[in-house]
Short mmCIF file of C-alpha atoms in Angstrom, two decimals:
data_model
loop_
_atom_site.label_atom_id
_atom_site.label_comp_id
_atom_site.label_asym_id
_atom_site.label_seq_id
_atom_site.Cartn_x
_atom_site.Cartn_y
_atom_site.Cartn_z
CA MET Q 106 37.88 -2.53 3.19
CA PHE Q 107 38.92 -5.89 4.64
CA ASP Q 108 42.50 -5.32 3.49
CA HIS Q 109 42.43 -1.83 4.99
CA LEU Q 110 41.28 -3.20 8.37
CA ILE Q 111 44.07 -5.80 8.36
CA GLU Q 112 46.66 -3.17 7.55
CA LYS Q 113 45.33 -0.55 9.96
CA ASN Q 114 45.10 -2.96 12.89
CA ARG Q 115 48.38 -4.75 11.99
CA LEU Q 116 46.80 -8.19 11.90
CA LEU Q 117 49.16 -9.94 9.45
CA PRO Q 118 51.69 -10.99 12.13
CA PHE Q 119 48.87 -12.38 14.24
CA PHE Q 120 47.43 -14.29 11.26
CA GLN Q 121 50.81 -15.90 10.65
CA GLN Q 122 51.06 -16.98 14.28
CA VAL Q 123 47.74 -18.84 14.08
CA GLY Q 124 48.48 -20.37 10.67
CA LEU Q 125 46.43 -18.13 8.37
CA ASN Q 126 47.96 -17.28 5.00
CA ASP Q 127 46.99 -15.27 1.91
CA ILE Q 128 44.68 -18.04 0.65
CA ASP Q 129 42.70 -17.83 3.87
CA ILE Q 130 42.32 -14.08 3.45
CA ILE Q 131 40.98 -14.64 -0.08
CA PHE Q 132 38.60 -17.25 1.33
CA VAL Q 133 37.19 -14.75 3.85
CA LYS Q 134 36.65 -12.23 1.05
CA GLU Q 135 34.84 -14.85 -1.03
CA LEU Q 136 32.59 -15.70 1.90
CA ILE Q 137 31.62 -12.06 2.30
CA TYR Q 138 31.17 -11.38 -1.39
CA SER Q 139 31.58 -14.29 -3.76
CA GLU Q 140 32.34 -12.21 -6.87
CA ILE Q 141 35.80 -10.73 -6.36
CA ASP Q 142 38.29 -9.23 -8.79
CA GLY Q 143 40.12 -11.66 -11.06
CA GLN Q 144 37.58 -14.44 -10.61
CA ASP Q 145 36.71 -16.54 -13.67
CA ASN Q 146 33.01 -17.39 -13.42
CA THR Q 147 33.14 -19.52 -16.58
CA GLN Q 148 35.07 -22.28 -14.82
CA VAL Q 149 33.40 -25.22 -13.12
CA TRP Q 150 34.76 -24.05 -9.79
CA PRO Q 151 35.66 -20.31 -9.88
CA TYR Q 152 36.67 -19.87 -6.23
CA LYS Q 153 40.27 -19.79 -5.03
CA GLY Q 154 39.94 -19.84 -1.26
CA ARG Q 155 38.75 -23.46 -1.06
CA ASP Q 156 38.48 -26.32 -3.51
CA ILE Q 157 35.28 -27.92 -4.77
CA SER Q 158 35.12 -30.38 -1.88
CA LYS Q 159 34.41 -27.46 0.49
CA SER Q 160 31.72 -25.90 -1.71
CA PHE Q 161 29.09 -26.03 1.06
CA LEU Q 162 31.08 -23.41 3.03
CA TYR Q 163 30.04 -20.78 0.47
CA GLU Q 164 26.37 -21.37 1.35
CA ILE Q 165 26.66 -20.34 5.00
CA VAL Q 166 27.43 -16.61 5.14
CA SER Q 167 26.26 -15.37 1.74
CA ASN Q 168 24.24 -17.98 -0.09
CA LYS Q 169 23.94 -16.91 -3.71
CA LEU Q 170 22.04 -20.07 -4.60
CA THR Q 171 18.94 -19.74 -2.40
CA GLY Q 172 19.44 -16.56 -0.39
CA ILE Q 173 18.98 -18.42 2.92
CA ASP Q 174 22.06 -17.78 5.07
CA VAL Q 175 23.09 -16.74 8.56
CA ASP Q 176 23.21 -13.11 7.46
CA LYS Q 177 19.42 -13.14 7.17
CA PHE Q 178 19.06 -14.98 10.46
CA ASP Q 179 21.08 -12.21 12.11
CA TYR Q 180 19.14 -9.21 10.86
CA PHE Q 181 15.80 -11.01 11.31
CA ALA Q 182 16.48 -11.34 15.04
CA ARG Q 183 18.03 -7.87 15.36
CA ASP Q 184 15.53 -5.80 13.39
CA SER Q 185 12.42 -7.58 14.63
CA TYR Q 186 13.59 -6.88 18.17
CA TYR Q 187 14.11 -3.16 17.60
CA LEU Q 188 10.92 -2.84 15.54
CA GLY Q 189 8.94 -4.46 18.33
CA THR Q 190 7.57 -7.24 16.11
CA LYS Q 191 7.72 -10.93 16.84
CA ILE Q 192 8.58 -13.45 14.14
CA SER Q 193 7.66 -17.11 14.12
CA PHE Q 194 10.91 -18.26 12.56
CA GLU Q 195 13.38 -20.07 14.87
CA HIS Q 196 16.81 -20.05 13.29
CA MET Q 197 18.38 -22.41 15.85
CA ARG Q 198 15.84 -25.12 15.09
CA PHE Q 199 16.24 -24.48 11.37
CA ILE Q 200 20.03 -24.96 11.53
CA LYS Q 201 19.64 -28.31 13.31
CA PHE Q 202 17.97 -29.80 10.23
CA TYR Q 203 20.87 -28.93 7.91
CA ARG Q 204 23.30 -31.58 6.74
CA VAL Q 205 26.04 -31.75 4.08
CA ILE Q 206 25.51 -34.20 1.21
CA LYS Q 207 27.98 -34.98 -1.55
CA PHE Q 208 26.80 -34.94 -5.18
CA ASP Q 209 28.05 -36.83 -8.21
CA ASP Q 210 29.84 -33.77 -9.64
CA GLY Q 211 32.05 -33.59 -6.56
CA LYS Q 212 30.29 -30.62 -4.97
CA ARG Q 213 28.85 -30.69 -1.49
CA HIS Q 214 25.70 -28.73 -0.66
CA LEU Q 215 23.76 -27.87 2.45
CA CYS Q 216 20.56 -29.90 2.37
CA LEU Q 217 17.50 -29.36 4.55
CA ARG Q 218 15.04 -31.82 5.99
CA ASP Q 219 11.94 -32.06 3.80
CA LYS Q 220 9.53 -31.19 6.61
CA GLU Q 221 11.13 -27.73 6.91
CA VAL Q 222 10.24 -26.67 3.38
CA LYS Q 223 7.44 -24.40 4.61
CA ALA Q 224 9.89 -22.71 6.96
CA CYS Q 225 11.83 -21.67 3.85
CA TYR Q 226 8.79 -19.88 2.49
CA GLU Q 227 8.32 -18.31 5.91
CA ILE Q 228 11.84 -16.86 5.68
CA TYR Q 229 10.96 -15.09 2.45
CA ARG Q 230 7.65 -13.89 3.87
CA ILE Q 231 9.42 -12.37 6.89
CA ARG Q 232 12.00 -10.73 4.63
CA ASP Q 233 9.25 -9.25 2.48
CA ASP Q 234 7.42 -7.99 5.57
CA LEU Q 235 10.55 -6.30 6.94
CA HIS Q 236 11.24 -4.63 3.62
CA ARG Q 237 7.70 -3.29 3.36
CA ARG Q 238 7.42 -2.17 6.97
CA ALA Q 239 10.92 -0.85 7.52
CA TYR Q 240 13.69 -1.03 4.92
CA GLN Q 241 11.64 0.18 1.95
CA HIS Q 242 8.76 1.89 3.71
CA PRO Q 243 7.56 4.95 1.72
CA VAL Q 244 8.53 7.37 4.51
CA VAL Q 245 11.95 5.74 4.94
CA LYS Q 246 12.62 5.96 1.22
CA GLY Q 247 11.42 9.57 1.21
CA ILE Q 248 13.98 10.46 3.86
CA GLU Q 249 16.58 8.53 1.87
CA LEU Q 250 15.82 10.67 -1.18
CA MET Q 251 16.30 13.85 0.83
CA LEU Q 252 19.55 12.63 2.38
CA ARG Q 253 20.87 11.76 -1.05
CA GLU Q 254 20.06 15.24 -2.35
CA ALA Q 255 21.73 16.81 0.70
CA LEU Q 256 24.91 14.78 0.13
CA ILE Q 257 24.93 15.67 -3.57
CA ALA Q 258 24.54 19.35 -2.72
CA ALA Q 259 27.43 19.15 -0.23
CA ASN Q 260 29.71 17.03 -2.42
CA ASP Q 261 31.75 19.87 -3.93
CA TYR Q 262 32.24 21.66 -0.61
CA LEU Q 263 33.00 18.79 1.76
CA PHE Q 264 36.56 17.45 1.72
CA PHE Q 265 38.32 14.61 3.52
CA CYS Q 266 41.99 13.90 4.25
CA ASN Q 267 43.74 10.94 2.67
CA ALA Q 268 46.59 8.87 4.08
CA ALA Q 269 49.16 11.33 2.69
CA GLY Q 270 47.60 14.16 4.67
CA ARG Q 271 46.09 16.00 1.70
CA CYS Q 272 42.53 17.19 2.43
CA ASP Q 273 41.31 17.46 -1.14
CA THR Q 274 39.18 14.34 -1.52
CA ARG Q 275 35.54 15.10 -2.28
CA LEU Q 276 32.73 13.09 -0.73
CA ALA Q 277 31.91 11.17 -3.92
CA HIS Q 278 35.55 10.14 -4.38
CA THR Q 279 36.04 8.70 -0.90
CA ILE Q 280 34.91 5.28 -2.13
CA ASP Q 281 38.18 4.98 -4.07
CA ASP Q 282 40.30 5.29 -0.93
CA MET Q 283 39.42 3.15 2.07
CA TYR Q 284 41.33 5.45 4.41
CA THR Q 285 39.05 8.38 3.57
CA PHE Q 286 35.99 6.20 3.12
CA SER Q 287 36.30 5.01 6.73
CA GLN Q 288 35.79 8.64 7.79
CA VAL Q 289 32.36 8.81 6.14
CA ASP Q 290 30.07 7.81 8.99
CA ASP Q 291 26.93 9.23 10.60
CA HIS Q 292 28.83 12.31 11.73
CA ILE Q 293 28.82 13.60 8.18
CA VAL Q 294 25.34 14.99 8.86
CA THR Q 295 26.76 17.00 11.76
CA LEU Q 296 29.57 18.29 9.54
CA ILE Q 297 27.07 19.61 7.04
CA LYS Q 298 24.79 21.17 9.66
CA HIS Q 299 27.61 23.09 11.34
CA SER Q 300 29.44 24.09 8.18
CA TYR Q 301 30.03 27.82 7.62
CA HIS Q 302 30.50 27.51 3.87
CA PRO Q 303 27.90 29.69 2.12
CA ASN Q 304 27.35 27.09 -0.63
CA MET Q 305 26.29 24.51 1.97
CA ASP Q 306 23.03 26.33 2.70
CA LYS Q 307 21.03 24.10 0.34
CA ALA Q 308 22.26 20.91 1.99
CA LYS Q 309 21.67 22.37 5.45
CA GLU Q 310 18.13 23.37 4.48
CA ILE Q 311 17.32 19.82 3.35
CA LEU Q 312 18.62 18.34 6.62
CA GLU Q 313 16.61 20.86 8.62
CA LYS Q 314 13.47 19.84 6.72
CA ILE Q 315 14.08 16.23 7.68
CA GLU Q 316 14.38 17.20 11.34
CA ARG Q 317 11.13 19.19 11.09
CA ARG Q 318 9.46 16.20 9.43
CA GLU Q 319 8.89 18.18 6.25
CA ILE Q 320 9.56 15.09 4.21
CA TYR Q 321 8.73 14.81 0.54
CA ARG Q 322 5.05 14.03 0.21
CA TYR Q 323 4.38 10.45 -0.79
CA ILE Q 324 1.80 10.53 -3.60
CA GLY Q 325 1.24 6.86 -4.37
CA ASN Q 326 2.63 3.79 -6.04
CA THR Q 327 1.77 1.41 -8.82
CA HIS Q 328 2.95 -2.03 -9.86
CA ILE Q 329 4.67 -2.54 -13.17
CA LYS Q 330 6.02 -5.65 -14.81
CA PHE Q 331 9.44 -6.64 -13.55
CA THR Q 332 10.68 -6.78 -17.15
CA ALA Q 333 10.18 -3.01 -17.44
CA ASP Q 334 13.53 -1.25 -17.50
CA PHE Q 335 12.98 1.96 -15.56
CA GLN Q 336 16.29 3.72 -15.62
CA LYS Q 337 17.05 7.34 -14.80
CA LYS Q 338 15.93 8.60 -18.22
CA GLU Q 339 12.63 6.74 -18.05
CA CYS Q 340 11.97 8.13 -14.57
CA GLN Q 341 12.54 11.67 -15.81
CA ASN Q 342 10.22 11.05 -18.75
CA ALA Q 343 7.57 9.71 -16.37
CA CYS Q 344 7.73 12.91 -14.30
CA HIS Q 345 7.36 14.93 -17.48
CA ASP Q 346 4.28 12.92 -18.50
CA ILE Q 347 2.67 13.26 -15.06
CA ILE Q 348 3.03 17.06 -15.23
CA LYS Q 349 1.01 17.00 -18.46
CA TYR Q 350 -1.91 15.46 -16.57
CA CYS Q 351 -1.82 18.13 -13.84
CA HIS Q 352 -4.65 20.62 -14.31
CA PHE Q 353 -3.73 23.87 -12.60
CA ASN Q 354 -5.75 27.08 -12.71
CA GLU Q 355 -4.12 30.32 -13.76
CA ASN Q 356 -4.00 31.63 -10.19
CA GLN Q 357 -2.63 28.41 -8.72
CA SER Q 358 0.99 27.66 -7.96
CA HIS Q 359 2.50 25.46 -10.63
CA ILE Q 360 5.18 22.83 -10.29
CA THR Q 361 7.65 21.40 -12.75
CA GLU Q 362 8.96 17.90 -13.35
CA ASN Q 363 11.92 18.76 -11.11
CA ASP Q 364 9.47 18.92 -8.17
CA LEU Q 365 8.52 15.25 -8.71
CA VAL Q 366 10.65 12.24 -7.92
CA ILE Q 367 10.04 8.75 -9.31
CA GLN Q 368 11.53 5.90 -7.31
CA THR Q 369 11.60 2.22 -8.25
CA VAL Q 370 11.41 -0.44 -5.55
CA ASP Q 371 12.27 -4.04 -6.40
CA LEU Q 372 11.15 -6.78 -4.00
CA THR Q 373 12.36 -10.28 -4.83
CA CYS Q 374 12.61 -13.71 -3.24
CA GLY Q 375 16.01 -15.22 -3.75
CA ASP Q 376 17.76 -14.42 -7.01
CA ARG Q 377 16.16 -13.12 -10.24
CA GLY Q 378 12.65 -13.28 -8.77
CA GLU Q 379 12.22 -17.02 -9.31
CA ASP Q 380 10.92 -19.55 -6.83
CA PRO Q 381 13.99 -19.93 -4.57
CA ILE Q 382 12.90 -23.34 -3.33
CA GLN Q 383 13.60 -24.79 -6.77
CA ASN Q 384 17.32 -24.21 -6.13
CA MET Q 385 17.29 -25.96 -2.74
CA TRP Q 386 18.10 -29.57 -1.96
CA PHE Q 387 16.30 -31.62 0.67
CA TYR Q 388 16.67 -34.99 2.31
CA THR Q 389 14.10 -37.28 3.86
CA LYS Q 390 14.01 -39.27 7.05
CA ILE Q 391 14.14 -42.51 5.10
CA SER Q 392 17.09 -41.44 2.90
CA PRO Q 393 19.16 -38.95 4.91
CA ASN Q 394 22.21 -39.23 2.64
CA LYS Q 395 20.45 -38.68 -0.68
CA ALA Q 396 19.45 -35.23 -1.88
CA THR Q 397 16.16 -34.60 -3.66
CA LYS Q 398 14.11 -31.72 -5.04
CA ILE Q 399 10.67 -30.65 -3.85
CA SER Q 400 8.33 -28.91 -6.27
CA LYS Q 401 5.99 -26.13 -5.26
CA GLU Q 402 2.97 -28.32 -6.06
CA GLN Q 403 4.19 -30.88 -3.52
CA VAL Q 404 4.26 -28.25 -0.78
CA SER Q 405 0.91 -26.46 -1.02
CA THR Q 406 -1.53 -24.94 -3.48
CA PHE Q 407 -1.67 -21.72 -1.44
CA LEU Q 408 1.84 -20.62 -2.33
CA PRO Q 409 2.41 -17.44 -4.37
CA GLN Q 410 2.71 -17.63 -8.14
CA THR Q 411 5.14 -14.74 -8.52
CA PHE Q 412 8.22 -14.00 -6.45
CA ARG Q 413 9.12 -10.55 -7.67
CA GLU Q 414 7.41 -7.18 -7.42
CA HIS Q 415 8.47 -4.01 -9.16
CA ASP Q 416 6.90 -0.87 -7.69
CA LEU Q 417 6.90 2.65 -9.05
CA ARG Q 418 6.59 5.31 -6.32
CA LEU Q 419 5.95 9.00 -6.80
CA TYR Q 420 7.04 11.74 -4.40
CA CYS Q 421 6.30 15.46 -4.54
CA LYS Q 422 8.80 17.92 -3.08
CA THR Q 423 5.99 20.42 -2.46
CA ARG Q 424 3.88 19.58 0.58
CA ASP Q 425 1.02 21.92 -0.32
CA PRO Q 426 -2.23 19.88 0.02
CA THR Q 427 -3.76 21.45 -3.07
CA VAL Q 428 -0.79 20.70 -5.30
CA CYS Q 429 -0.43 17.18 -3.92
CA SER Q 430 -4.11 16.38 -4.55
CA ILE Q 431 -3.80 17.52 -8.16
CA VAL Q 432 -0.62 15.46 -8.60
CA ARG Q 433 -2.40 12.41 -7.17
CA CYS Q 434 -5.13 12.63 -9.77
CA ALA Q 435 -2.52 13.21 -12.47
CA PHE Q 436 -0.60 10.13 -11.30
CA LYS Q 437 -3.77 8.07 -11.56
CA GLU Q 438 -4.35 9.28 -15.13
CA PHE Q 439 -0.72 8.50 -15.94
CA CYS Q 440 -1.09 4.92 -14.67
CA ILE Q 441 -4.27 4.41 -16.67
CA ALA Q 442 -2.64 5.78 -19.83
CA LYS Q 443 0.42 3.54 -19.41
CA GLY Q 444 -1.64 0.46 -18.58
CA TYR Q 445 -0.22 0.17 -15.07
CA ALA Q 446 -2.20 -0.88 -12.02
CA VAL Q 447 -4.34 1.93 -10.62
CA PRO Q 448 -2.94 3.14 -7.27
CA LYS Q 449 -4.79 1.73 -4.28
CA GLY Q 450 -7.27 4.12 -2.73
CA SER Q 451 -7.31 6.28 -5.86
CA ASP Q 452 -11.10 6.05 -6.09
CA LEU Q 453 -11.21 8.36 -3.06
CA TRP Q 454 -8.69 10.88 -4.36
CA MET Q 455 -10.00 14.38 -5.08
CA ALA Q 456 -8.35 17.35 -6.68
CA ILE Q 457 -8.81 20.47 -4.53
CA SER Q 458 -8.65 23.99 -5.89
CA PRO Q 459 -7.84 26.65 -3.28
CA ILE Q 460 -9.14 29.42 -5.56
CA SER Q 461 -12.65 28.09 -6.08
CA GLU Q 462 -12.52 25.74 -3.09
CA GLN Q 463 -13.86 23.06 -5.37
CA ARG Q 464 -13.33 19.36 -4.86
CA LEU Q 465 -13.41 17.36 -8.04
CA THR Q 466 -14.43 13.74 -7.66
CA SER Q 467 -15.16 10.82 -9.94
CA PHE Q 468 -18.17 9.59 -7.92
CA ALA Q 469 -21.53 9.29 -9.65
CA GLY Q 470 -23.32 11.22 -6.93
CA ILE Q 471 -22.03 14.58 -5.72
CA ALA Q 472 -23.33 17.17 -3.31
CA ILE Q 473 -23.16 20.94 -3.15
CA GLN Q 474 -22.47 22.54 0.20
CA VAL Q 475 -23.16 26.24 0.68
CA MET Q 476 -21.78 27.83 3.82
CA SER Q 477 -23.02 31.04 5.36
CA LYS Q 478 -20.46 33.51 6.64
CA SER Q 479 -22.98 34.93 9.12
CA ASN Q 480 -23.59 31.55 10.73
CA LYS Q 481 -20.80 29.05 10.19
CA ASN Q 482 -22.51 26.39 12.32
CA GLN Q 483 -25.44 26.29 9.92
CA LYS Q 484 -24.49 23.90 7.14
CA SER Q 485 -26.64 22.17 4.59
CA ILE Q 486 -25.74 19.61 1.99
CA THR Q 487 -28.02 18.85 -0.92
CA SER Q 488 -27.00 15.86 -3.00
CA PHE Q 489 -28.49 14.13 -6.00
CA PHE Q 490 -28.20 10.95 -7.99
CA LYS Q 491 -30.65 11.31 -10.87
CA ASN Q 492 -30.83 15.02 -11.64
CA PRO Q 493 -27.43 16.66 -11.18
CA ALA Q 494 -28.39 19.70 -13.25
CA GLN Q 495 -31.12 20.66 -10.81
CA SER Q 496 -28.80 20.59 -7.79
CA ALA Q 497 -26.02 22.35 -9.64
CA THR Q 498 -28.03 25.56 -9.49
CA ASN Q 499 -27.29 25.75 -5.74
CA GLU Q 500 -31.03 26.07 -4.98
CA PRO Q 501 -31.94 24.21 -1.79
CA ALA Q 502 -35.18 22.30 -1.56
CA THR Q 503 -38.17 24.38 -0.44
CA SER Q 504 -40.69 23.29 2.15
CA LYS Q 505 -43.19 22.49 -0.60
CA SER Q 506 -40.81 20.28 -2.51
CA LYS Q 507 -39.71 18.67 0.74
CA SER Q 508 -43.26 17.69 1.67
CA ALA Q 509 -43.85 16.34 -1.78
CA LEU Q 510 -40.76 14.17 -1.70
CA ILE Q 511 -41.15 12.79 1.85
CA PRO Q 512 -42.15 9.13 1.62
CA GLU Q 513 -45.49 8.17 3.09
CA ILE Q 514 -45.18 7.00 6.71
CA LYS Q 515 -47.81 4.64 8.06
CA LYS Q 516 -49.49 5.63 11.27
CA GLU Q 517 -48.99 3.26 14.14
CA PRO Q 518 -51.62 2.57 16.86
CA GLY Q 519 -51.46 5.10 19.63
CA ILE Q 520 -50.34 7.97 17.42
CA SER Q 521 -53.22 10.31 16.60
CA LYS Q 522 -51.40 12.93 14.60
CA LEU Q 523 -47.97 13.37 13.20
CA PRO Q 524 -46.26 16.67 13.95
CA PRO Q 525 -45.71 18.87 10.92
CA PRO Q 526 -42.25 18.74 9.35
CA GLU Q 527 -39.80 21.42 10.29
CA PRO Q 528 -39.42 24.18 7.69
CA VAL Q 529 -36.23 24.20 5.69
CA VAL Q 530 -34.17 27.31 6.26
CA LYS Q 531 -32.71 28.60 3.03
CA PRO Q 532 -28.98 29.12 3.58
CA VAL Q 533 -27.46 32.45 2.70
CA VAL Q 534 -25.17 32.25 -0.29
CA SER Q 535 -22.20 34.54 -0.09
CA PRO Q 536 -20.98 35.71 -3.49
CA LYS Q 537 -17.39 35.61 -2.20
CA LYS Q 538 -17.79 32.05 -0.89
CA PRO Q 539 -18.20 29.70 -3.86
CA ALA Q 540 -19.79 26.30 -3.54
CA VAL Q 541 -17.79 23.27 -2.46
CA ILE Q 542 -18.42 20.04 -4.31
CA VAL Q 543 -18.15 16.91 -2.19
CA CYS Q 544 -19.36 13.35 -2.56
CA PRO Q 545 -22.41 11.99 -0.71
CA THR Q 546 -21.44 9.79 2.18
CA ILE Q 547 -22.30 8.52 5.61
CA ALA Q 548 -19.35 9.72 7.66
CA LYS Q 549 -19.13 7.69 10.84
CA ILE Q 550 -16.73 9.94 12.69
CA PRO Q 551 -16.41 10.24 16.50
CA ASN Q 552 -18.02 13.39 17.94
CA HIS Q 553 -19.80 14.07 14.63
CA GLU Q 554 -23.59 13.65 14.43
CA THR Q 555 -24.85 12.80 10.98
CA GLU Q 556 -28.48 12.17 10.01
CA TRP Q 557 -29.95 11.37 6.62
CA ILE Q 558 -33.58 11.91 5.60
CA ASN Q 559 -34.77 9.78 2.70
CA LEU Q 560 -36.43 12.06 0.15
CA SER Q 561 -37.00 9.56 -2.66
CA ASP Q 562 -34.38 10.38 -5.29
CA ARG Q 563 -32.85 13.27 -3.26
CA PHE Q 564 -31.30 13.64 0.17
CA ILE Q 565 -30.98 16.42 2.69
CA LEU Q 566 -28.30 16.04 5.31
CA THR Q 567 -28.60 18.00 8.54
CA ASN Q 568 -25.31 17.88 10.33
CA ARG Q 569 -23.59 19.46 13.31
CA ASN Q 570 -19.81 19.82 13.50
CA PHE Q 571 -19.51 18.46 9.98
CA ASP Q 572 -16.00 18.40 8.54
CA VAL Q 573 -15.82 18.37 4.76
CA GLN Q 574 -12.47 16.60 4.65
CA TYR Q 575 -14.12 13.40 5.89
CA ALA Q 576 -16.91 13.53 3.33
CA HIS Q 577 -15.10 11.26 0.88
CA LEU Q 578 -14.33 8.45 3.30
CA TYR Q 579 -17.48 6.35 3.04
CA ALA Q 580 -19.94 6.19 0.15
CA GLU Q 581 -23.15 4.27 0.73
CA ARG Q 582 -26.18 3.44 -1.37
CA LEU Q 583 -29.88 3.54 -0.51
CA GLY Q 584 -30.08 -0.03 0.72
CA ALA Q 585 -27.61 0.59 3.54
CA MET Q 586 -29.42 3.67 4.89
CA ARG Q 587 -32.64 2.23 6.33
CA LYS Q 588 -31.68 2.59 9.96
CA MET Q 589 -30.36 6.09 9.41
CA VAL Q 590 -33.57 7.10 7.65
CA ALA Q 591 -35.70 5.72 10.49
CA LYS Q 592 -33.62 7.60 13.04
CA ALA Q 593 -33.88 10.80 11.02
CA ALA Q 594 -37.65 10.41 10.71
CA GLU Q 595 -37.87 10.00 14.48
CA ASN Q 596 -35.80 13.11 15.17
CA HIS Q 597 -37.22 15.45 12.53
CA LEU Q 598 -40.83 14.27 12.07
CA GLY Q 599 -41.60 13.07 15.57
CA PHE Q 600 -42.41 9.60 14.32
CA LYS Q 601 -41.38 6.73 16.53
CA SER Q 602 -41.79 3.19 15.31
CA THR Q 603 -43.08 0.54 17.72
CA ASN Q 604 -41.15 -2.21 15.90
#
C-alpha cells in the first residue's frame, strides 16, 4: 500500500529532491511493519533500512520487543476522548524519561527511568480496558460477525475495477491489487444496500438487521487455557456439542449448529502473553548511562500473575428469548463437561419453555405461581424448602394450615387482642394456564411492593404488580428476612412492635 501511495501521488521525484532514496523507503516500511518480504530473521541484524547502530529507531513506531510505542499513545488519546473516558497515563511525561543507551553487542535500546516502571503496567491496563470496553466488546464483536457474513454473502456479486479498467475483481480478491483495494472503504455498505442484484438479498437483510439492532444474541463466555488451539474446526465441533445439551420440546422451535457462532478472543500484554516488563531496560538516577533489568517482585506484590486471557464467546443467531435461555443452559453444561470456567452469572440462568410456560432453575428452593385468568391482579406464590413434593401439587395453604404454621407472637403492653389473620383466598387454577416455576426471592424492584410472611418452613408471598421475570434476581435465606417478616406481620396481622 505504501508503494501504491507513492506511485499514485507521484512522490518519487519529491523524495529525490529532499535526499530520500530506496533504502529510506525500505526503512519506512520496516518501521511500519518490521517483518517484510525477503528479510532474514536468522541474522543478528535482519533489517536493511538502518544498521545496528540505529536499532533504537525500530522501538519508536512499532515496538515488537515490549509493545510500548507511539502508536499506542496515539490511539489511547484518540479513543479515550471519543469514548468519553479519562485515562491517567500522560504520554508526554513518559517520553521525557526515555534515553538511548548503547549495549555491549553494539545495539542501542530505548531505556526508561526506573521510577516509571509502574506507568508501564498502567499502559497495559489501559489497553486491556479499551479492548474490553470497546474494541472487543461482545456487542461490537457481534456486529463484526454480522458484517463479515454480509460481506461473504456479497462477495460473488460485488465487483471492482482494476487499473486496466476491467471490472471483474471480486471483493475477496481486492487485497491482491492495491488499486482495487483502495476502493474498499465504508461506502461498500452503501453499495450492498442499494444493489439491485437478486442474489444480494441475503447480504442486504443482514445489514438491515444491524440497523434495526437485531444483532446476534450474546449468550455468554468462558475462559480457556491459552494453550488451547481453537481453530475453525474446533469451533464447529463446539457448536455441535452445545446443540446436544439443548433440551427442546417437540412443539418448540429447534435450532441447528449453524445458528450458533463460537468466537475466540485473545487478550495479551506485549508479545506471547509474557510479562512485557521483563523485555524492558531501565536506568537509574545514579547510573543514567547503564541499563538494568527490574523484576516483577521488585515492583510490587499486587501485580498480575498471568498476562494472557483466552476467551470463548457464544452467539446465537436466533433472538427468541426461549431459545436463547435454553442455549444458555446448554452452554453452561458444555463448559462443565469440558472443564472450562462456568460462565459468570450462570447460577441465575433459567431455561424457559413457551409451551408449558415453565422456568427450570437449579436453585434448591422453588415456588409455584398459579395465575387466575378471571383476576390477573390476584397472584399468589407458594414456595418451599423442605417439602417440595407437597407444594408441587399446586395446593395453596388453607386457613387452618396457615394458623398452625404462624409463629407465636408475644403480646406487647397496650395491646389487648390481636386481630384475626386474614383468610387465604384459594386462587382459581385454569386448566389451560399451567403453573410457572420460579425461584424464591426478595425482589427489590422500584414500584413493586413485596412482603414475606414467615410461616416456619414455608412462605406465602402476597404481592402487587409482581413481575415474574425479576423473580430470579435475588435469592435470600431466612436470616436476612427478619425485617420483612416484621413488616408483613404488621400489615397482615395488625401487630405493631414497640421496639
